[in-house]
Amino acid sequence: MGAYRDVWERSIQEPEAFWGDAARNIDWYREPTTVLDRSKDPIFEWFPDGEMNTCFNALDRHVAAGNGERLALIYDSPVTDTKATYTYSELLDQVSRFAGVLSGLGAKKGDRVVIYMPMIPEALIAMLACARIGAVHSVVFGGFAAHELAMRIDDAKPVLVVTASCGIEVNRVIEYKPLVDAALEECEHRPAHCVVFERPQAKPVMVEPRDVNWVRAMQGASGTECVGVAGSDPLYILYTSGTTGRPKGVVRENAGHAVALTWSMPNVYDAQPGDVFWAASDVGWVVGHSYIVYAPLLAGCTTVLYEGKPVGTPDAGAYWRVIAEYGVKALFTAPTGFRAVKREDPTGALLAQYDLSKFKYLFLAGERLDPETYTWASDLLGVPVIDHWWQTETGWPIAANLMGLDPMAVKAGSPTVPVPGFDVRIMDESGEFVGPGVEGLIMIRTPLPPGCTSSVWGDDAKFTDAYLSHTPGYYLTGDGGHFDDDGYLFVMGRVDDVINVAGHRLSTGEIEEIIAGHPDVAECAVIGVADNLKGQVPRGLAVLKAGVERDHATIANELVQRVRNQLGAVASLHQVDIVAALPKTRSGKVLRKSMRAIADGVEMAVPSTIDNPAILEALRPVLRSQ
Ligand code: COA
Ligand code: AMP
């Protein structure tokens, strides 16, 4: 632990010196004279007066250094039976021309561009093209429904939307264009244009002159050079679920992000230029932003874009096939993916067909890694299985076993130690910071390191309220956990209304708002209950308005559909029970924690503040049923 300890200490004691050194690993048009601007505390800005371009660092500089023929991107799509590769030069050519398309349609530095795309190369090209011209992209996950897209468009106010005609879910074609049209219909804000990449699986209906065909626009486009941006200028906005019904637009700045991700690749992931790095996630999530798109390219690696699932495309050997076929050194995904493989192929028999000799690490994040899945993966693969903990807000790991810096013994259930830059503390219920062995809120002392969110889009006050006001000088992570005597951190789960479904983050509050909007519903509660595959899934309980006499099963079904239509299939809400009443405290707070404990079969004392214990008792059989 010695090497790690020294590096971590320096990052905390001398952040300016530490990150000033790290900043030398990216290219600047103008080097920053200020590493960290503390003048607007509690909002901190990294490298505010430096000038750089993230796309230049991800593509141009590798080509300029003579590595243009190195593979930048491997696209593997079992759902369309397609494979394609792009060298750094080829990717640069596409990105620079698409940047020309964006500029030609009026997008310029600081403008927002919403990207609603499936897992195809054009999604990366669109993101990098935005970075190239200094436009701020906001990628919306394809599993979200039109209403979610509309909320994000109204908040980000983009000049353009970029989409594709469809996504493909195993063997189901999901037409994206009608969803975009519906979202644009619902929005108050109207972007000038919508660029549509037409896939052979679905022909989009184009609304001229608003809609522009990607391929035709590219034919006439010329290459565009990178635009210099200030280090603190935003690179992207990524919306994530908070405790309220409206998602928060997490803002990521250009320079801090490039510096932190570039540092993370060799130190956390032991990834060197030329290594093949595969993050099996989606570009719509933070893992996709950071470790499919930006970090591997910043570090000169080859990134894999996989349009498929761990199982069913075509079988539970998909991970092994891709690793073997492309010589993947490190795979990064969510534990759910491995639970899915384990369920279909419990002995890992399919592995025997593949040569995994180049495979060195499995990194898992997005939800708690249960010790059973850890042991299964570790025994099967015989390589380090690294649990690491992070959030959309931080953009890179807060705690990890740093494979390139100082690998440590693994403790199942722990993402190991705080990553340099993160000063992680535990606060107990009475507001005291506590030592090893005591459970509490996980907080991070500010300033957060580079790469972490600097604000909520358009709302600094919301950012400070949500994250920085609980305890001045500390960032509230929303997770609970503890340190052990060896300094290992254990993250036990969210302490707020955020749930993790298959590594996807959802807000129970948002689902509740959708259910409560049904004309027959008087009040409702949504809880996250344990699920063997997805870690957690939401369950709803609804109380109907007096006088509603419609069939309960019909209403329950409408509520499930309502969530699917408004939030998206990704919510995985399959069960809503119509109940007579919800258990509450005497002050009227719904006892979600108690209901969750009953559903999960966990012993928990009934809170002394309960108003009517009989209501909770009556719900027991409902909550235990599935
Ligand atoms: N576009 C449209 N619909 C989507 C979608 C997308 N991009 N992604 C998911 N959906 C739909 C799915 O088709 C599914 O619909 P259904 O209820 O009609 O079947 C629903 O949203 C739920 O999707 P998902 O949570 O992915 O569950 P699944 O049952 O389809 O697959 C796993 C289960 C375990 C295979 C899948 O969750 C998985 O691959 N997990 C790996 C972890 C991961 O990638 N996490 C991301 C963060 S790192
Ligand atoms: P997201 O912002 O979607 O990446 O979700 C972040 C949340 O996922 C965190 O606040 C945690 O609750 C959870 N999470 C992510 N990684 C881990 C991990 N390694 N262990 C436990 N929980 C995790």
XYZ file of C-alpha atoms and ligand atoms in Angstrom:
697
model
C 0.000 0.000 0.000
C 3.058 2.255 0.341
C 3.173 3.562 -3.224
C -0.562 4.157 -3.243
C -0.520 5.903 0.129
C 2.217 8.351 -0.948
C 0.452 9.243 -4.187
C -2.920 9.613 -2.492
C -1.422 11.809 0.290
C 0.189 14.105 -2.250
C -3.035 14.399 -4.262
C -4.877 15.539 -1.123
C -2.164 17.721 0.453
C -1.024 19.392 -2.773
C -3.844 19.077 -5.309
C -2.561 21.946 -7.454
C 0.902 20.397 -7.773
C -0.459 16.888 -8.284
C -2.971 17.758 -11.000
C -0.689 20.385 -12.486
C 1.761 17.538 -13.161
C -1.000 15.308 -14.540
C -2.093 18.123 -16.854
C 1.218 17.814 -18.734
C -0.083 14.575 -20.247
C -2.607 16.387 -22.393
C -1.938 18.920 -25.151
C -2.843 22.561 -24.585
C -3.185 25.461 -26.967
C -2.462 27.651 -23.950
C -1.205 26.113 -20.729
C -3.206 27.042 -17.619
C -1.637 29.495 -15.198
C -4.242 28.561 -12.566
C -4.627 24.858 -11.830
C -7.500 25.254 -9.376
C -9.625 28.346 -8.975
C -10.891 28.359 -5.388
C -12.360 31.868 -5.526
C -15.971 30.741 -5.964
C -15.914 28.166 -3.136
C -17.967 25.910 -2.823
C -17.796 25.803 -6.633
C -14.277 24.996 -7.822
C -12.893 25.205 -11.328
C -9.940 23.282 -12.660
C -7.645 24.776 -15.294
C -10.034 27.698 -16.017
C -7.577 29.790 -18.032
C -6.021 26.948 -20.007
C -7.100 26.533 -23.612
C -7.410 23.116 -25.209
C -9.725 20.859 -27.158
C -10.864 17.426 -25.985
C -11.315 16.047 -29.504
C -7.797 17.169 -30.425
C -6.473 15.198 -27.472
C -8.580 12.154 -28.321
C -7.776 12.023 -32.044
C -5.605 14.648 -33.746
C -2.621 14.408 -31.459
C -2.326 10.645 -31.956
C -2.432 11.093 -35.717
C 0.086 13.936 -35.492
C 2.366 11.669 -33.444
C 2.420 9.121 -36.275
C -0.168 6.736 -34.842
C -2.879 7.381 -37.403
C -2.873 3.751 -38.530
C -3.513 2.434 -35.007
C -7.020 1.104 -34.435
C -9.127 3.612 -32.563
C -12.501 1.899 -32.687
C -13.829 -1.596 -33.175
C -17.561 -1.832 -33.762
C -19.075 -5.242 -33.128
C -22.812 -5.650 -33.535
C -24.200 -9.154 -33.196
C -27.707 -7.715 -33.475
C -27.055 -6.582 -37.063
C -24.289 -9.052 -37.822
C -21.900 -6.182 -38.543
C -18.256 -5.588 -37.668
C -16.214 -2.532 -38.587
C -12.941 -0.927 -37.580
C -11.688 2.644 -37.706
C -8.065 3.701 -37.416
C -7.324 6.972 -35.632
C -6.972 8.648 -39.061
C -10.263 7.253 -40.299
C -12.116 8.239 -37.149
C -10.582 11.704 -37.284
C -11.735 12.107 -40.881
C -15.329 11.157 -39.995
C -15.395 13.320 -36.881
C -13.914 16.316 -38.588
C -16.423 16.055 -41.442
C -19.363 15.612 -39.099
C -18.103 18.642 -37.170
C -18.412 20.431 -40.520
C -22.005 19.224 -40.808
C -22.814 20.520 -37.331
C -21.217 23.894 -38.043
C -23.012 24.078 -41.382
C -26.307 23.621 -39.549
C -25.479 26.502 -37.257
C -23.987 24.819 -34.196
C -21.140 26.736 -32.618
C -19.054 26.872 -29.468
C -21.241 26.697 -26.362
C -24.376 25.546 -28.211
C -25.972 22.319 -27.027
C -26.566 19.283 -29.224
C -28.782 16.439 -27.977
C -27.699 12.995 -29.182
C -30.233 10.155 -29.021
C -28.476 7.232 -30.634
C -28.066 3.484 -30.405
C -24.652 1.859 -29.992
C -23.278 2.638 -33.444
C -20.039 4.410 -34.441
C -22.017 7.484 -35.474
C -22.867 8.046 -31.791
C -19.157 8.446 -30.953
C -18.563 10.458 -34.091
C -21.348 12.864 -33.119
C -20.012 13.253 -29.568
C -16.443 13.891 -30.683
C -17.630 16.250 -33.438
C -19.414 18.355 -30.817
C -16.240 18.432 -28.730
C -14.319 19.466 -31.839
C -16.364 22.637 -32.388
C -16.766 23.378 -28.681
C -20.482 22.494 -28.717
C -21.861 20.822 -25.594
C -23.362 17.407 -26.201
C -26.072 15.843 -24.147
C -26.480 12.163 -24.914
C -29.822 10.633 -23.952
C -29.899 6.872 -23.401
C -31.911 5.109 -26.109
C -33.960 3.166 -23.561
C -35.656 6.370 -22.378
C -39.098 7.186 -23.754
C -40.141 10.343 -25.626
C -41.202 12.222 -22.488
C -37.765 11.760 -20.878
C -36.127 12.968 -24.078
C -38.470 15.960 -24.164
C -37.604 16.947 -20.580
C -33.899 16.887 -21.451
C -34.415 18.885 -24.666
C -36.371 21.529 -22.792
C -33.660 21.792 -20.148
C -30.589 21.742 -22.417
C -32.192 23.823 -25.209
C -30.132 22.330 -28.036
C -29.749 23.905 -31.459
C -29.700 20.409 -32.984
C -30.769 16.862 -32.225
C -28.784 13.962 -33.691
C -30.465 10.582 -33.903
C -30.693 7.342 -35.866
C -33.708 5.693 -37.420
C -33.664 2.869 -34.880
C -31.976 0.880 -32.179
C -32.057 -2.897 -31.953
C -32.839 -4.754 -28.746
C -31.716 -8.342 -29.363
C -34.103 -8.962 -32.275
C -36.621 -6.172 -31.751
C -36.286 -2.999 -33.816
C -37.018 0.096 -31.726
C -37.805 2.968 -34.044
C -36.170 6.082 -32.629
C -37.428 8.646 -35.119
C -41.103 8.508 -34.006
C -39.884 8.891 -30.416
C -37.840 11.950 -31.373
C -40.794 13.379 -33.288
C -43.056 12.840 -30.286
C -40.501 14.452 -27.979
C -40.116 17.451 -30.279
C -43.891 17.744 -30.392
C -44.037 17.800 -26.582
C -41.135 20.230 -26.105
C -41.466 23.937 -25.655
C -37.973 24.412 -27.021
C -37.637 23.764 -30.765
C -34.184 22.849 -32.115
C -33.629 24.073 -35.659
C -32.580 20.731 -37.113
C -32.543 17.021 -36.505
C -29.797 14.978 -38.175
C -30.940 11.408 -38.763
C -28.671 8.449 -39.451
C -30.751 5.999 -41.460
C -30.123 2.347 -40.606
C -31.243 -0.421 -42.974
C -33.583 -1.832 -40.306
C -35.938 1.197 -40.269
C -36.761 3.938 -42.734
C -37.405 7.230 -40.966
C -40.165 9.600 -41.975
C -38.333 12.881 -42.515
C -39.865 16.261 -41.742
C -38.292 18.661 -44.253
C -36.533 21.062 -43.934
C -36.014 20.357 -40.220
C -34.681 16.828 -40.682
C -31.361 16.242 -42.376
C -30.062 12.904 -43.638
C -26.666 12.086 -42.054
C -25.139 10.392 -45.095
C -26.209 13.079 -47.543
C -24.972 15.841 -45.257
C -21.601 14.108 -44.891
C -21.187 13.847 -48.663
C -20.983 17.590 -49.012
C -19.112 18.280 -45.782
C -15.533 19.397 -45.502
C -13.210 18.775 -42.569
C -13.189 21.219 -39.680
C -10.332 22.068 -37.347
C -10.634 21.947 -33.557
C -11.870 25.042 -31.770
C -9.941 26.028 -28.639
C -12.085 26.110 -25.488
C -11.365 27.272 -21.968
C -10.507 24.444 -19.588
C -13.644 25.167 -17.597
C -15.957 25.302 -20.621
C -18.494 22.478 -20.593
C -17.839 19.412 -22.735
C -21.135 17.732 -22.026
C -24.289 17.564 -19.941
C -25.474 14.150 -18.820
C -28.834 13.908 -17.112
C -29.106 11.592 -14.152
C -31.818 10.649 -11.716
C -31.876 12.458 -8.437
C -34.357 12.362 -5.625
C -36.899 14.554 -7.411
C -39.023 13.872 -10.471
C -36.784 15.916 -12.748
C -33.400 14.560 -13.793
C -30.367 16.711 -13.036
C -28.045 17.850 -15.836
C -24.571 16.949 -14.622
C -22.067 19.310 -16.264
C -18.620 18.056 -17.237
C -15.843 20.517 -18.012
C -13.343 19.972 -20.799
C -9.888 20.130 -19.264
C -10.448 18.540 -15.852
C -12.196 15.666 -17.569
C -9.380 15.110 -20.074
C -6.702 15.331 -17.372
C -8.492 12.987 -14.940
C -9.405 10.358 -17.531
C -5.921 10.424 -19.021
C -4.499 9.880 -15.520
C -6.972 7.088 -14.783
C -6.098 4.889 -17.744
C -2.565 3.826 -16.754
C -3.072 4.212 -13.000
C -6.492 2.689 -12.347
C -6.893 0.439 -15.390
C -3.260 -0.336 -16.280
C -4.146 0.576 -19.873
C -1.340 1.650 -22.194
C -1.441 3.095 -25.735
C -2.395 0.362 -28.188
C -4.194 -1.790 -25.593
C -7.714 -2.922 -26.450
C -10.137 -1.601 -23.831
C -13.777 -2.643 -23.777
C -16.435 -0.969 -21.691
C -19.586 -3.032 -22.245
C -22.011 -0.306 -21.316
C -23.962 2.196 -23.418
C -22.902 5.614 -24.641
C -26.008 6.957 -22.909
C -24.548 6.275 -19.451
C -21.567 7.850 -17.769
C -19.516 4.662 -18.093
C -20.061 4.893 -21.838
C -19.075 8.566 -21.985
C -15.924 8.079 -19.970
C -14.709 4.600 -20.842
C -16.187 3.767 -24.255
C -15.540 7.159 -25.797
C -13.172 9.554 -24.094
C -10.669 7.785 -21.844
C -9.550 5.023 -24.244
C -9.084 7.537 -27.058
C -7.356 10.114 -24.870
C -4.954 7.346 -23.829
C -4.337 6.117 -27.399
C -6.025 2.753 -26.806
C -8.433 0.878 -29.054
C -11.990 1.043 -27.789
C -14.683 -1.556 -28.487
C -18.252 -0.492 -29.209
C -20.466 -3.523 -28.710
C -24.082 -3.405 -29.834
C -25.357 -6.494 -28.089
C -26.110 -8.032 -24.715
C -24.098 -10.376 -22.510
C -26.679 -13.090 -23.169
C -29.017 -13.778 -26.072
C -26.804 -12.234 -28.768
C -26.511 -15.103 -29.434
C -25.504 -16.786 -26.151
C -23.767 -16.409 -22.804
C -20.363 -16.714 -24.497
C -20.650 -13.202 -26.002
C -18.177 -11.595 -23.571
C -15.617 -14.324 -24.212
C -16.080 -14.129 -27.983
C -15.436 -10.392 -28.143
C -12.484 -10.591 -25.756
C -10.876 -13.370 -27.800
C -11.636 -11.906 -31.202
C -10.098 -8.502 -30.532
C -7.489 -9.324 -27.912
C -9.254 -7.275 -25.241
C -6.975 -6.543 -22.271
C -9.590 -5.104 -19.925
C -13.365 -5.467 -19.833
C -15.427 -3.020 -17.833
C -19.112 -3.708 -17.230
C -21.773 -3.932 -14.520
C -22.160 -6.948 -12.196
C -25.641 -7.509 -13.675
C -24.047 -8.567 -16.945
C -22.062 -11.253 -15.157
C -25.085 -12.379 -13.173
C -26.906 -12.815 -16.496
C -24.058 -14.941 -17.879
C -23.862 -16.987 -14.679
C -27.587 -17.677 -14.805
C -27.403 -19.030 -18.377
C -24.063 -20.792 -18.177
C -23.431 -21.493 -14.485
C -20.274 -23.520 -15.050
C -18.899 -21.124 -17.634
C -18.674 -23.981 -20.111
C -18.787 -21.638 -23.129
C -15.486 -20.083 -22.070
C -13.580 -23.176 -23.190
C -14.184 -22.269 -26.851
C -12.201 -19.035 -26.641
C -8.597 -17.935 -26.234
C -8.513 -15.332 -23.491
C -4.735 -15.180 -23.208
C -4.609 -11.384 -23.745
C -7.289 -10.732 -21.138
C -5.842 -9.281 -17.929
C -8.580 -7.523 -15.950
C -12.300 -7.451 -15.327
C -13.527 -4.140 -13.909
C -17.058 -3.941 -12.509
C -19.068 -0.913 -11.393
C -22.497 0.678 -11.468
C -23.946 -1.240 -8.531
C -22.720 -3.206 -5.551
C -20.673 -6.237 -6.574
C -22.163 -9.058 -4.531
C -19.491 -11.428 -3.190
C -21.123 -14.418 -4.948
C -20.776 -12.865 -8.398
C -17.253 -11.719 -7.526
C -16.200 -15.246 -6.543
C -17.836 -16.811 -9.588
C -16.167 -14.427 -12.058
C -12.839 -14.556 -10.288
C -12.711 -18.384 -10.146
C -13.829 -18.715 -13.747
C -11.528 -16.132 -15.313
C -8.412 -16.377 -13.159
C -7.680 -12.645 -13.602
C -8.145 -9.805 -11.113
C -11.814 -8.891 -10.777
C -11.869 -5.272 -9.721
C -14.899 -3.712 -8.094
C -14.779 0.073 -8.307
C -17.226 2.677 -7.168
C -18.278 5.810 -8.967
C -21.154 8.014 -9.997
C -22.355 10.033 -12.953
C -21.402 13.118 -10.976
C -17.758 12.125 -10.520
C -17.287 10.742 -14.044
C -14.471 8.446 -12.954
C -13.873 6.127 -10.006
C -13.958 7.431 -6.442
C -12.676 4.151 -5.007
C -10.779 1.403 -6.780
C -7.980 -1.093 -6.622
C -5.428 0.776 -8.716
C -4.076 -1.837 -11.066
C -1.411 0.352 -12.670
C -0.297 2.176 -9.549
C -0.270 -0.309 -6.684
C -2.431 -3.456 -6.963
C -3.733 -4.578 -3.564
C -5.300 -7.721 -2.167
C -8.999 -7.868 -3.022
C -11.632 -7.953 -0.288
C -14.927 -9.171 -1.718
C -17.650 -6.579 -1.200
C -15.227 -3.634 -1.155
C -14.178 -1.376 -4.053
C -10.849 -1.126 -2.131
C -9.481 2.372 -1.436
C -10.159 6.006 -2.346
C -8.605 6.956 -5.665
C -6.036 9.798 -5.495
C -7.891 13.095 -5.501
C -10.837 11.781 -3.475
C -10.765 12.507 0.268
C -13.524 10.132 1.377
C -15.038 10.422 4.877
C -17.854 8.688 6.749
C -20.382 10.703 8.748
C -22.696 9.034 11.247
C -26.322 9.885 11.961
C -25.387 12.498 14.547
C -23.286 14.384 12.015
C -19.901 13.288 13.412
C -17.113 12.003 11.197
C -16.337 8.479 12.316
C -13.484 6.020 12.071
C -13.246 2.433 10.826
C -16.073 -0.007 11.377
C -18.826 2.584 11.745
C -21.513 2.848 9.085
C -22.617 6.253 7.822
C -23.041 8.639 4.935
C -20.155 8.642 2.498
C -18.931 12.196 1.956
C -16.032 13.588 -0.063
C -14.130 16.613 1.155
C -14.099 19.417 -1.430
C -12.572 20.404 -3.756
C -13.389 17.289 -5.718
C -10.607 16.303 -8.117
C -10.677 17.285 -11.801
C -13.260 15.552 -13.974
C -16.034 15.705 -11.375
C -19.134 17.720 -12.063
C -18.813 21.438 -11.565
C -22.522 22.205 -11.551
C -26.039 21.269 -12.530
C -26.786 22.686 -15.979
C -28.109 26.218 -15.656
C -28.551 25.953 -11.903
C -25.547 26.411 -9.596
C -27.962 26.756 -6.666
C -29.458 23.332 -7.375
C -25.945 21.902 -7.442
C -25.000 23.389 -4.092
C -28.374 22.484 -2.576
C -28.279 18.882 -3.723
C -24.649 18.049 -3.077
C -22.830 20.662 -1.005
C -25.267 22.048 1.540
C -25.544 19.007 3.830
C -22.168 19.721 5.432
C -20.142 22.733 4.283
C -16.865 21.633 2.734
C -18.141 18.175 1.785
C -19.830 16.598 -1.210
C -22.731 14.319 -0.300
C -22.474 11.146 -2.387
C -25.922 9.760 -1.511
C -24.317 6.398 -0.727
C -23.840 4.819 2.685
C -20.937 2.668 3.816
C -17.896 2.332 6.056
C -14.126 1.852 6.130
C -12.566 -1.215 7.691
C -9.408 -1.225 9.815
C -7.203 -1.622 6.727
C -8.622 1.466 5.050
C -10.822 -0.484 2.626
C -14.093 1.240 1.775
C -17.378 -0.703 1.711
C -20.254 0.911 -0.202
C -23.541 -0.521 0.993
C -26.086 1.328 -1.166
C -27.988 4.552 -1.624
C -29.407 6.334 1.381
C -31.835 8.347 -0.750
C -34.597 7.534 -3.230
C -32.257 6.549 -6.024
C -32.280 2.892 -7.049
C -29.974 0.888 -9.261
C -31.662 -1.378 -11.792
C -29.241 -3.496 -13.824
C -26.596 -0.831 -13.185
C -28.980 1.864 -14.441
C -29.806 4.652 -12.066
C -33.463 5.507 -11.542
C -35.367 7.738 -9.194
C -38.279 6.212 -7.308
C -39.598 9.771 -6.941
C -39.785 10.151 -10.705
C -41.653 6.850 -11.104
C -44.009 7.927 -8.321
C -44.774 11.175 -10.148
C -45.737 9.221 -13.266
C -47.993 6.827 -11.330
C -49.536 9.678 -9.347
C -50.439 11.365 -12.639
C -52.969 8.603 -13.422
C -56.492 9.997 -12.945
C -57.567 7.138 -10.641
C -54.604 7.323 -8.256
C -54.865 9.186 -4.966
C -51.350 8.456 -3.730
C -48.581 5.990 -4.335
C -45.147 4.782 -3.307
C -42.369 3.164 -5.286
C -39.650 1.122 -3.617
C -36.588 -0.670 -4.942
C -36.672 -4.362 -4.035
C -33.894 -6.922 -4.320
C -33.693 -8.834 -7.603
C -31.395 -11.768 -8.338
C -30.492 -10.556 -11.813
C -30.825 -6.789 -11.841
C -29.745 -6.112 -8.256
C -32.865 -4.046 -7.669
C -36.161 -3.525 -9.476
C -38.879 -0.989 -8.698
C -42.249 -2.011 -7.259
C -45.225 0.266 -6.995
C -48.080 0.524 -4.495
C -51.029 2.723 -5.360
C -54.061 3.875 -3.410
C -57.046 4.734 -5.579
C -59.230 7.823 -5.260
C -62.477 7.309 -3.367
C -65.265 6.178 -5.659
C -63.052 4.555 -8.310
C -64.698 1.241 -9.068
C -62.737 0.079 -12.118
C -61.075 -3.321 -12.085
C -57.855 -3.175 -10.009
C -55.883 -5.430 -12.333
C -56.732 -3.183 -15.294
C -55.609 -0.083 -13.425
C -52.399 -1.800 -12.240
C -51.639 -2.730 -15.827
C -52.269 0.846 -16.981
C -49.841 2.085 -14.355
C -47.114 -0.298 -15.529
C -47.697 0.807 -19.126
C -47.746 4.459 -18.119
C -44.260 4.199 -16.631
C -43.028 2.259 -19.657
C -44.451 4.892 -22.025
C -43.279 7.949 -20.124
C -39.972 6.844 -18.604
C -39.083 3.884 -20.795
C -38.776 0.109 -20.748
C -35.496 0.488 -18.917
C -37.397 1.262 -15.703
C -38.245 -2.459 -15.518
C -41.379 -1.772 -13.489
C -43.525 -4.872 -13.783
C -45.543 -4.895 -10.574
C -47.884 -2.277 -9.119
C -50.257 -3.346 -6.347
C -53.461 -1.516 -5.619
C -53.688 -1.212 -1.828
C -56.119 0.304 0.665
C -53.609 2.615 2.354
C -49.894 3.379 2.647
C -48.070 3.094 5.984
C -46.932 6.494 7.243
C -45.299 8.199 10.173
C -47.409 10.445 12.354
C -46.058 13.413 10.372
C -47.266 11.819 7.134
C -43.997 10.453 5.683
C -44.486 7.210 3.757
C -42.492 4.365 5.358
C -40.695 3.188 2.212
C -37.757 1.688 4.101
C -40.014 -0.529 6.197
C -41.921 -1.706 3.130
C -38.654 -2.456 1.343
C -37.387 -4.492 4.292
C -40.561 -6.580 4.290
C -40.390 -7.140 0.515
C -36.729 -8.198 0.811
C -37.445 -10.451 3.814
C -35.064 -8.434 6.016
C -35.714 -8.125 9.768
C -36.362 -4.505 10.740
C -38.042 -3.003 13.775
C -41.236 -1.106 13.044
C -40.369 2.607 13.517
C -41.719 4.134 16.704
C -43.000 7.073 14.668
C -45.489 4.902 12.760
C -49.006 6.268 12.728
C -51.058 3.115 12.228
C -49.100 -0.182 12.494
C -52.115 -2.142 11.188
C -51.633 -0.619 7.709
C -48.070 -1.930 7.491
C -49.165 -5.334 8.813
C -51.926 -5.550 6.202
C -49.342 -4.949 3.463
C -47.062 -7.815 4.540
C -48.591 -10.483 2.283
C -48.743 -8.058 -0.658
C -45.112 -7.058 -0.264
C -43.919 -10.654 0.102
C -45.768 -11.752 -3.047
C -44.074 -11.581 -6.463
N -33.200 1.075 -26.313
C -34.463 0.636 -26.160
N -34.847 -0.206 -25.173
C -33.902 -0.604 -24.319
C -32.572 -0.188 -24.400
C -32.224 0.693 -25.461
N -31.002 1.150 -25.612
N -31.875 -0.753 -23.405
C -32.730 -1.515 -22.714
N -33.955 -1.423 -23.270
C -35.161 -2.134 -22.858
C -34.942 -3.630 -22.938
O -35.239 -4.135 -24.217
C -35.920 -4.150 -21.897
O -37.203 -4.110 -22.475
P -38.321 -5.215 -22.126
O -38.770 -4.919 -20.730
O -39.373 -4.954 -23.140
O -37.658 -6.545 -22.273
C -35.891 -3.081 -20.825
O -35.400 -1.883 -21.473
C -34.964 -3.396 -19.677
O -33.631 -3.509 -20.190
P -32.418 -4.162 -19.380
O -32.367 -3.595 -18.018
O -31.203 -4.034 -20.204
O -32.880 -5.646 -19.183
P -32.898 -6.878 -20.162
O -33.792 -7.846 -19.499
O -33.171 -6.480 -21.561
O -31.383 -7.411 -20.098
C -29.280 -7.731 -18.959
C -30.823 -7.827 -18.875
C -28.685 -8.195 -17.673
C -28.811 -8.614 -20.097
C -28.909 -6.268 -19.244
O -29.414 -5.469 -18.237
C -27.422 -6.039 -19.370
O -26.833 -6.275 -20.400
N -26.775 -5.527 -18.336
C -25.345 -5.307 -18.389
C -25.032 -4.160 -17.538
C -24.939 -2.865 -18.220
O -24.708 -2.760 -19.398
N -25.099 -1.801 -17.432
C -24.936 -0.456 -17.895
C -24.210 0.392 -16.926
S -22.471 -0.020 -16.796
P -24.568 6.122 -11.768
O -24.563 7.568 -11.497
O -25.652 5.674 -12.682
O -23.211 5.631 -12.198
O -24.889 5.414 -10.394
C -24.095 5.705 -9.281
C -24.527 4.866 -8.135
O -24.317 3.477 -8.444
C -23.709 5.098 -6.893
O -24.168 6.200 -6.159
C -23.863 3.791 -6.159
O -25.071 3.745 -5.459
C -23.913 2.785 -7.278
N -22.600 2.187 -7.511
C -21.780 2.409 -8.550
N -20.680 1.631 -8.456
C -20.796 0.916 -7.304
C -19.963 -0.039 -6.624
N -18.823 -0.435 -7.144
N -20.411 -0.518 -5.446
C -21.583 -0.123 -4.919
N -22.405 0.755 -5.521
C -22.024 1.280 -6.692
